[in-house]
Amino acid sequence: MKSEEPFDRFYFWGDMLLRDFDEVDKYMVNAQLMFKDLSKLKELDETFDFLTEEQKEFLKGFWVSFEEKPAGSKEEFLKVWRKLPKVYAAFVKSLKKEKLGYEGMIHKEVAEKVMAKGILGKNEKGDQYIFAGFNALTKAEENIISYFVGEGANCYWDIDAYYMDDKWQEAGQFFRQYKNHPVLSRTFEEAPANFKSAEKEIKLTGVPQRIGQAKLVGQALSENLPPADQVEKTVIVLPDESMLLPILHSLPPELSDVNVTMGYPLRNTPLYNLLDLLIDMQLQRKGNYFSHRQVTAILAHAYILALEKEEAQKIRYSIITANRIYIEQEELQREGTLLQDLFQLVPPEEASVYLLQIVKTLGASFNDSQSFDREYAFHFHRHLSRLHEVLHDTGKHPDWRGFQKLFRQVVISQKIPFTGEPLKGLQVMGVLETRNLDFENVFVLSLNEGMLPSAARQGSYIPHSIRRAYQLPTHDHQDAMYAYLFYRLQQRAKKISLYYNTEPDIIGNGEMSRFVQQLVYESGLPIAHHVLHNAVQINAIEPVTVEKSAETMELLRKYIKDGSDPEQKRELSPSALNDFIECKLRFYFKHLARLREADEVEEDLDARVFGNLLHDVVFWFYQELAKEGDGLIEKAAFKDWEHRIDRLIDKAFIALYRLPLDKKVTYEGQRIVVRTIVKEFMARIIQHDRAHAPFTIEALEEKFTVPVAVGQLEVMLGGKIDRVDSKSGTIRIIDYKTGKDELGVESIASLFDREGKRNKAAFQTMLYAYLYYKDRKVEARLTPGLMNRKNLFESTYTFGHSLGRGKDKRTIDDARQYFDDFEFLLNETLADLYNSESPFDQTTNLKTCNWCSYKEICRR
Ligand code: SF4
């Protein structure tokens, strides 16, 4: 069949078609007839007289909508449907030629031979054939078994009168059919009534969250540990395979023999997670550069930490602290280590070889205590080798995106078949694996809708009505099969503990399985039903306060002149003082206890990164002009500003992202936006400065430190001022602000007000002016102010803070006249900080907590 579909997209359809062919054969359906286009309904009556009227109705019901000229998706469906008979015939023919076959094809062939009596020959030894424990038979199985039964074989069904004799019980659906079968009917005797008569204790428990179920099972087993010689009579059944590890981790340590018999999805393993990250890393690669997202995740993966902890942590730390977004491949290489294999530049045609090598290396490194990990590696190696062969044979190598899709498709359907020793130790099983096994003590978890019966239905190209017409299995069939497994498991058990999740989550919807509902409402058996719930949190939220103990007072000594070890010495910055004024506890957390947020690479050019970029550019700009003009900035100095700014923006990006110095900086995506904004901001600053020129640069990004007497102590205050310039006897103290800061100040006292609205930026520039004044002992007017995003772009912008409101509003054009008040309030604040009786307590202004990093601790 010719198609434009690339291999990785076809894989999904191919897989589905193979499943359909398999089923068609197992149910011995004539594929040529079933895949016929019956949109001309006439043909249906003419060719399909072997179907019953009911079956024909199903077919008509489907094809009637195709009678008119079909369009859109119907037309697409017909196009493929008409080709399927040929595809099926060609596929089967080519397999036969190579003496190969898929399961359904082999079942069908055996059934046909058996029915034609061509397979047995004479049973000369007089062997007795016995069939036992079957339930939902395919047509091929039904034909084979009934042939042998006809020849004298015995057949035993593991059934119970409870669901067999009640026509509404889906668990007995297939047996009731076989009981009416022309041949199989003779193998049925009266069904025993174990389910209701055997002595049973059934407990049903609703548990909030999936993991809680595992904990409860662990607890129940440790309270009632089965004797060593009886432990194999206990089974834990897991309809949700992802509960395997939680269960294994919850079992009491006394249970040393545990046997796992179930399919564990490959996609739930840590190895899948690592391989998927590696594929993603190659996919997102830009030239020789990998993205920090995958690189840092790989370096933090448990397997990598187990093998290369020191190097992996070192590299990860350096990426995060330097805020690296793209990292050159060579930088990640460490010769002779696993990192060398992981961080290669791999072309897509070598994808499978690359992953196979990693799996091999990891597999060889797992020790005996990591038997699960070894098993994962073995299975991934098998599937990747197969994928490698297929891609190699077809000569078609998808790109990395195509390979990722293929890899995920292959993995998603695969399970690791853990097979344990069923006669020894505690058994942990999937639902299907319990077939034909009896246990006295049964635990079943995840009894929720969507889990048992499972909501997962595999896709099929054969529409539902056509399935029904040809008696191919539908979802009712699957539900009936699982209903039988559920009841059969309990029919001879003595102690049954059933669990379900009461809370909606991504997997289950918190609704109890309908099988359990039936058990509760129809069986009439006494069932102890408990629903556990988390106690509602009604405790009042306790305030968080840190008293000034001797240790805390010691921490505060780092700000005192000559007060502490020189290594620890610090100045109290305006932002630390801002923290203290707004919330004493925040000051303690951030500056004394030094609780930091987890470091992450800031990929989005957030406000902080943008602010840093602008500060760098404006600093370098005036540094160059000041150097050229010997401190004096004339109007003419700005003439070539645009080129200069472009160059400096490049320089800032190179520094921020550690880009190679010899290459042109490329701007794409968000970087273009940031460059444009920085340039506009600079253009505006320059416009105002040109109008203000000539002026003299007094200081750029210079740190000023001043001791302030607080009682007997001298507290060191310090801060770096963005720019100080002077003109005609006025000195401007300038701070650039890219945030939401405003110019207006209500009063000097408001700058120290803990509860009301205060202007943090103005507090900062006033403190800078104070520090500058104290340090330089200047006799000039001091005007602190902002070049801030909010006002700079307004036509009415003038430099400086406004003070007061309404008629009294004026500009702080000489901060010196306010320094007495400012100094008094500053002293009070510092005295409070060093008062051992005054604890670090929480702010009462909840607005302050909105953006605080310690909200979790304070529960605000
Ligand atoms: S959450 Fe509020 S009370 Fe707690 S430290 Fe932050 S600002 Fe202070």
Short mmCIF file of C-alpha atoms in Angstrom, two decimals, residues 159-177 179 188-196 491:
data_model
loop_
_atom_site.label_atom_id
_atom_site.label_comp_id
_atom_site.label_asym_id
_atom_site.label_seq_id
_atom_site.Cartn_x
_atom_site.Cartn_y
_atom_site.Cartn_z
CA ILE A 159 -16.87 -22.19 38.07
CA ASP A 160 -19.22 -21.34 40.89
CA ALA A 161 -22.99 -21.54 41.08
CA TYR A 162 -23.12 -17.92 42.26
CA TYR A 163 -22.34 -16.40 38.88
CA MET A 164 -23.09 -19.43 36.74
CA ASP A 165 -26.76 -19.69 37.66
CA ASP A 166 -27.54 -15.98 37.57
CA LYS A 167 -27.91 -14.84 33.98
CA TRP A 168 -27.18 -11.23 34.98
CA GLN A 169 -23.75 -12.04 36.32
CA GLU A 170 -21.26 -11.26 33.55
CA ALA A 171 -18.62 -13.46 35.24
CA GLY A 172 -20.56 -16.53 34.06
CA GLN A 173 -21.36 -15.22 30.58
CA PHE A 174 -18.98 -17.44 28.60
CA PHE A 175 -19.65 -20.59 30.63
CA ARG A 176 -23.39 -20.26 30.08
CA GLN A 177 -22.67 -20.12 26.33
CA LYS A 179 -23.05 -25.01 28.51
CA PHE A 188 -20.55 -29.34 32.43
CA GLU A 189 -21.72 -30.69 35.75
CA GLU A 190 -23.62 -28.84 38.40
CA ALA A 191 -21.50 -25.91 39.51
CA PRO A 192 -20.26 -26.06 43.13
CA ALA A 193 -21.42 -23.30 45.45
CA ASN A 194 -18.18 -22.30 47.14
CA PHE A 195 -18.52 -18.59 46.73
CA LYS A 196 -21.41 -18.18 49.11
CA GLN A 491 -14.60 -18.18 45.55
#
